[in-house]
Amino acid sequence: MDFQVVVLAGGNSKNLTPLVSKELPKPLLPVANCPVLYYVLHQLEQSNLKDLIVVVEGEDAALLVGAWISGTFIDRLHVEIAAVPEDIGTAGALRAISHHLTAKDILVVSGDLVSDVPPGALAATHRRHDAAVTTMLCSIPVSGPSESGSSGGKDKAKKLGRYNIIGLDPSKQFLLHIATEIEKDARISKRILHAVGQMEMRSDLMDAHMYAFKRSVLQEVLDVKDTFQSLKEDVLPYLVRSQLKSEALLNRTPQGEENGNEKVSSQNNQAFISRILANASTPSFHGIYSKNPDGSSSTRKTHKCCVYIASSSSYCVRLNSIQAFMDINRDVTGDADHLLSPNNIIGPSPKLGTKTTVGPNCRLGEGSEMGDKCQVKRSIIGRHCRIGSHVKVVNSVVMNHVTIGDGCIIQGSVICSNVQLQERVELKDCQVGAGFVVTAGSEYKAESLAKKEK
Amino acid sequence: MQYDDKSRVEKAKKRAVVKQTEARNRVELFRHLPQYEHGTQLPDLETKFFELDPMHPAVYKVGLQYLSGDIRGGNARCIAMFQAFKEAIKDYSTPPEKTLIRDLTARISSYVSFLIECRPLSISMGNAIKFLKNRIAKLPLALSESEAKSTLMLDIDRFINEKIILSEKVIVKHAVTKIRDGDVLLTYGASSVVEMILLHAHELGKHFHVVVVDSRPKLEGQLLLRRLVRKGLSCTYTHVNAVSCIMQDVTRVFLGASSVLSNGTVYSRVGTACVAMVAHAFHVPVLVCCEAYKFHERVQLDSICFNELGNPDAISKVQGRKEINYLDGLVNQENLQLLNLIYDATPSDYVSMIITDYGMIPPTSVPVIVREYRRDHLWS
């Protein structure tokens, strides 16, 4: 169908330390015991998109990701890994692989998006309107019980003040204004408002970071505006702002067919045909704007920015904070469990001791052993864990190869791989980085424990 | 296909690309026509975007545009379909062990059935597809693949140029001779030919007044009105319920057609028959402007045996006025059935003259044109 897919898998992420480390780049962060990148690739595979480019920041991370992908998806997908230098942003990443892009339209998906919206819907909307860019919007996910404590407190203050403002036209097909993380004022283009007449401002939708771009438009924007770092914050608002005055930037006349016909009569015929087709459909406000008042086509060129609004019953969350990580883990085992592949329920050989209860929405990886009188509720436990007796794990994520001593209480926390918790440790709303050893009898509340990098 | 034949409907559903759910509450008289639940088709087709391998993206795009109502009007639909087919033929390559003629014909047939599922074909499109298949079948076997493809594309271009564009110019030339200074011309809906006639007559400097009659739910006349007013014509706009009032001042009626059948019946947008009948009662001449490629050898006596059913919700809702929702709760009741017909048939008694690219003919001469010229020009 002439679409090329680029998955932006990122690498390290400052929001997710200490979960993310050199050995565990962000795309491989496990959600319900399965790396988050799996969900994106699985969705694309189900939509029959088998040729992908995955962009990873950092050479080591690229190697790790590449190894995992070829292990899991042999023969099912054909993936090309591109490593880009760190911290160049999403736009920079696309700029780096720009020479690989050949198809007419590019579908850009963020590697940390967990959703069940089919990418085909976005692509179909893009083609139907012949748009320059199409964005997917979804409702802002309701986050779970937010963490209390120092980091949570700061986030709460931020959450109250910041909004995503999205302006749509009355038919909800075109994007008129987009601004993320606004604190006080929002500036709206008068020209667009004047052309369209009515604009609907929504703050309950957010940009899901799945875009469909026309390749020529994308490459031109990236070439001309080389200070743009991020797709979401720079490129997309730029395209939306300039949708009615794109002559400076984009050459929109379809020059291919017209150049072939030298004769005046055939050019007249082309004009005739395009007039019939244009008269047949209700013109969008772009068409009305680009015509002079007497009806002739003026030289004002416009491009269309369309949206696809995911239905409220679909699940769409981005993994870009620790709170989101906890929420996604909880949802994927709970409401949205259709996202999981079937071979991911309680592994074949967890050994449970006597009087140990495992709640309904839990996942236990293979090779895990639990002692007696343990309680596991709404949690996910990775592979090869050794959990002692009288341990209570509630609302938490425990990754692989973790040793938990007897009598521990773990609530609302994330424990990374190879961590050792000695006896009677109490953790509440903490994040423990990989390889850490928590000494016996310690109590931590809302802290982030990590091994110091040597 | 008759849709009240259950076994055939089941077979067609199995082969279908677009999954459609049948509407529940259907008028008994129109059960032989397809009626699907609107609103579920478009999202369903969109989710399958990447899974339809044999479908060419251009054909898919045109199908989506039909389904969502982005393209309306017989000429525009035909042109859009042909442009998509041109792209498809350009990208086509014969698979090994197959002949171009048979394989391409099969491919085009699959595209056509997809388009039918999106929206039933208009008669002009049916004729155009017959022409294309005929040209494919007549390709000499000695041609190489690229030569065959370029021949086909040239044929398609020739068809569009001769049958649509040139014939519109000829019709306009004939029709403006019928417009005199001081005329009040009435038109119904938005026909591309009638619009061109009015604009051309205005350019020639004739002074006349236009009455645009429109009807719900499509309100197509508004687009025509906008374009006419922009060019400086003096217009009146009214709805079809007032046509008998306004007909007293009208001197001529120009109507477009989706097709003209062999007994002189004009098959056109619903409401045309009403306008023609009122004009006849007031002794106002009715001129129907229709390109010759839209003629068909079928005979139809009423609007029931062949028609298209549109979205029933469109009748119960008024666009832009959400507070008019009196029928909201009643849609699924047993004793309420919503019927939204798209086309109707105007008997030939109400039509004074048909203006085609073969000249100005009375309605009784349509079978002559179908018989004589069809064999020569269309399928040569």
PDB file of N, CA and C in Angstrom, chain B residues 41-77:
ATOM      1  N   GLN B  41     -19.676   0.899   8.273  1.00  0.00           N
ATOM      2  CA  GLN B  41     -18.885   0.442   7.136  1.00  0.00           C
ATOM      3  C   GLN B  41     -17.537   1.140   7.086  1.00  0.00           C
ATOM      4  N   LEU B  42     -17.579   2.470   7.263  1.00  0.00           N
ATOM      5  CA  LEU B  42     -16.323   3.201   7.084  1.00  0.00           C
ATOM      6  C   LEU B  42     -15.266   2.796   8.107  1.00  0.00           C
ATOM      7  N   PRO B  43     -15.579   2.777   9.414  1.00  0.00           N
ATOM      8  CA  PRO B  43     -14.522   2.367  10.351  1.00  0.00           C
ATOM      9  C   PRO B  43     -14.041   0.953  10.087  1.00  0.00           C
ATOM     10  N   ASP B  44     -14.962   0.079   9.691  1.00  0.00           N
ATOM     11  CA  ASP B  44     -14.563  -1.303   9.459  1.00  0.00           C
ATOM     12  C   ASP B  44     -13.592  -1.395   8.292  1.00  0.00           C
ATOM     13  N   LEU B  45     -13.892  -0.667   7.236  1.00  0.00           N
ATOM     14  CA  LEU B  45     -13.015  -0.704   6.071  1.00  0.00           C
ATOM     15  C   LEU B  45     -11.685  -0.063   6.393  1.00  0.00           C
ATOM     16  N   GLU B  46     -11.694   0.947   7.221  1.00  0.00           N
ATOM     17  CA  GLU B  46     -10.443   1.620   7.551  1.00  0.00           C
ATOM     18  C   GLU B  46      -9.510   0.709   8.311  1.00  0.00           C
ATOM     19  N   THR B  47     -10.072  -0.090   9.231  1.00  0.00           N
ATOM     20  CA  THR B  47      -9.170  -0.936  10.009  1.00  0.00           C
ATOM     21  C   THR B  47      -8.527  -1.986   9.130  1.00  0.00           C
ATOM     22  N   LYS B  48      -9.168  -2.286   7.988  1.00  0.00           N
ATOM     23  CA  LYS B  48      -8.588  -3.335   7.163  1.00  0.00           C
ATOM     24  C   LYS B  48      -7.636  -2.781   6.134  1.00  0.00           C
ATOM     25  N   PHE B  49      -7.202  -1.558   6.314  1.00  0.00           N
ATOM     26  CA  PHE B  49      -6.464  -0.878   5.252  1.00  0.00           C
ATOM     27  C   PHE B  49      -5.264  -1.669   4.777  1.00  0.00           C
ATOM     28  N   PHE B  50      -4.505  -2.202   5.706  1.00  0.00           N
ATOM     29  CA  PHE B  50      -3.275  -2.856   5.270  1.00  0.00           C
ATOM     30  C   PHE B  50      -3.462  -4.314   4.949  1.00  0.00           C
ATOM     31  N   GLU B  51      -4.670  -4.821   5.133  1.00  0.00           N
ATOM     32  CA  GLU B  51      -4.821  -6.261   4.929  1.00  0.00           C
ATOM     33  C   GLU B  51      -5.375  -6.594   3.569  1.00  0.00           C
ATOM     34  N   LEU B  52      -5.708  -5.580   2.789  1.00  0.00           N
ATOM     35  CA  LEU B  52      -6.327  -5.889   1.507  1.00  0.00           C
ATOM     36  C   LEU B  52      -5.249  -5.914   0.450  1.00  0.00           C
ATOM     37  N   ASP B  53      -4.509  -6.984   0.406  1.00  0.00           N
ATOM     38  CA  ASP B  53      -3.367  -7.014  -0.495  1.00  0.00           C
ATOM     39  C   ASP B  53      -3.703  -6.849  -1.963  1.00  0.00           C
ATOM     40  N   PRO B  54      -4.656  -7.571  -2.502  1.00  0.00           N
ATOM     41  CA  PRO B  54      -4.843  -7.440  -3.947  1.00  0.00           C
ATOM     42  C   PRO B  54      -5.424  -6.100  -4.363  1.00  0.00           C
ATOM     43  N   MET B  55      -5.851  -5.285  -3.390  1.00  0.00           N
ATOM     44  CA  MET B  55      -6.503  -4.037  -3.783  1.00  0.00           C
ATOM     45  C   MET B  55      -5.459  -2.962  -4.019  1.00  0.00           C
ATOM     46  N   HIS B  56      -5.610  -2.259  -5.098  1.00  0.00           N
ATOM     47  CA  HIS B  56      -4.662  -1.175  -5.381  1.00  0.00           C
ATOM     48  C   HIS B  56      -4.997   0.030  -4.508  1.00  0.00           C
ATOM     49  N   PRO B  57      -4.007   0.760  -3.991  1.00  0.00           N
ATOM     50  CA  PRO B  57      -4.336   1.880  -3.096  1.00  0.00           C
ATOM     51  C   PRO B  57      -5.216   2.947  -3.738  1.00  0.00           C
ATOM     52  N   ALA B  58      -5.039   3.185  -5.035  1.00  0.00           N
ATOM     53  CA  ALA B  58      -5.871   4.225  -5.662  1.00  0.00           C
ATOM     54  C   ALA B  58      -7.332   3.784  -5.684  1.00  0.00           C
ATOM     55  N   VAL B  59      -7.573   2.512  -5.991  1.00  0.00           N
ATOM     56  CA  VAL B  59      -8.954   2.013  -6.008  1.00  0.00           C
ATOM     57  C   VAL B  59      -9.531   2.050  -4.602  1.00  0.00           C
ATOM     58  N   TYR B  60      -8.700   1.713  -3.640  1.00  0.00           N
ATOM     59  CA  TYR B  60      -9.146   1.750  -2.264  1.00  0.00           C
ATOM     60  C   TYR B  60      -9.553   3.165  -1.864  1.00  0.00           C
ATOM     61  N   LYS B  61      -8.728   4.119  -2.285  1.00  0.00           N
ATOM     62  CA  LYS B  61      -9.029   5.507  -1.914  1.00  0.00           C
ATOM     63  C   LYS B  61     -10.360   5.934  -2.524  1.00  0.00           C
ATOM     64  N   VAL B  62     -10.572   5.577  -3.781  1.00  0.00           N
ATOM     65  CA  VAL B  62     -11.829   5.963  -4.423  1.00  0.00           C
ATOM     66  C   VAL B  62     -13.005   5.288  -3.734  1.00  0.00           C
ATOM     67  N   GLY B  63     -12.828   4.014  -3.356  1.00  0.00           N
ATOM     68  CA  GLY B  63     -13.889   3.320  -2.640  1.00  0.00           C
ATOM     69  C   GLY B  63     -14.226   4.003  -1.331  1.00  0.00           C
ATOM     70  N   LEU B  64     -13.184   4.420  -0.598  1.00  0.00           N
ATOM     71  CA  LEU B  64     -13.423   5.127   0.659  1.00  0.00           C
ATOM     72  C   LEU B  64     -14.162   6.433   0.421  1.00  0.00           C
ATOM     73  N   GLN B  65     -13.780   7.112  -0.687  1.00  0.00           N
ATOM     74  CA  GLN B  65     -14.453   8.378  -0.964  1.00  0.00           C
ATOM     75  C   GLN B  65     -15.911   8.164  -1.319  1.00  0.00           C
ATOM     76  N   TYR B  66     -16.213   7.063  -2.034  1.00  0.00           N
ATOM     77  CA  TYR B  66     -17.612   6.774  -2.321  1.00  0.00           C
ATOM     78  C   TYR B  66     -18.363   6.509  -1.028  1.00  0.00           C
ATOM     79  N   LEU B  67     -17.735   5.703  -0.177  1.00  0.00           N
ATOM     80  CA  LEU B  67     -18.416   5.252   1.027  1.00  0.00           C
ATOM     81  C   LEU B  67     -18.729   6.417   1.941  1.00  0.00           C
ATOM     82  N   SER B  68     -17.795   7.356   2.033  1.00  0.00           N
ATOM     83  CA  SER B  68     -18.036   8.459   2.957  1.00  0.00           C
ATOM     84  C   SER B  68     -18.806   9.582   2.295  1.00  0.00           C
ATOM     85  N   GLY B  69     -19.158   9.429   1.002  1.00  0.00           N
ATOM     86  CA  GLY B  69     -19.927  10.476   0.342  1.00  0.00           C
ATOM     87  C   GLY B  69     -19.093  11.666  -0.082  1.00  0.00           C
ATOM     88  N   ASP B  70     -17.769  11.496  -0.172  1.00  0.00           N
ATOM     89  CA  ASP B  70     -16.929  12.618  -0.574  1.00  0.00           C
ATOM     90  C   ASP B  70     -17.086  12.954  -2.044  1.00  0.00           C
ATOM     91  N   ILE B  71     -17.466  12.002  -2.861  1.00  0.00           N
ATOM     92  CA  ILE B  71     -17.622  12.256  -4.297  1.00  0.00           C
ATOM     93  C   ILE B  71     -19.060  11.956  -4.676  1.00  0.00           C
ATOM     94  N   ARG B  72     -19.725  12.942  -5.324  1.00  0.00           N
ATOM     95  CA  ARG B  72     -21.121  12.708  -5.720  1.00  0.00           C
ATOM     96  C   ARG B  72     -21.309  13.170  -7.153  1.00  0.00           C
ATOM     97  N   GLY B  73     -22.221  12.567  -7.833  1.00  0.00           N
ATOM     98  CA  GLY B  73     -22.478  12.995  -9.210  1.00  0.00           C
ATOM     99  C   GLY B  73     -21.951  11.965 -10.188  1.00  0.00           C
ATOM    100  N   GLY B  74     -22.740  11.648 -11.233  1.00  0.00           N
ATOM    101  CA  GLY B  74     -22.382  10.568 -12.136  1.00  0.00           C
ATOM    102  C   GLY B  74     -21.049  10.784 -12.835  1.00  0.00           C
ATOM    103  N   ASN B  75     -20.831  11.982 -13.376  1.00  0.00           N
ATOM    104  CA  ASN B  75     -19.586  12.233 -14.105  1.00  0.00           C
ATOM    105  C   ASN B  75     -18.375  12.146 -13.196  1.00  0.00           C
ATOM    106  N   ALA B  76     -18.487  12.750 -12.011  1.00  0.00           N
ATOM    107  CA  ALA B  76     -17.331  12.768 -11.111  1.00  0.00           C
ATOM    108  C   ALA B  76     -16.973  11.364 -10.662  1.00  0.00           C
ATOM    109  N   ARG B  77     -18.000  10.558 -10.376  1.00  0.00           N
ATOM    110  CA  ARG B  77     -17.711   9.200  -9.924  1.00  0.00           C
ATOM    111  C   ARG B  77     -17.042   8.402 -11.019  1.00  0.00           C
TER     112      ARG B  77
END
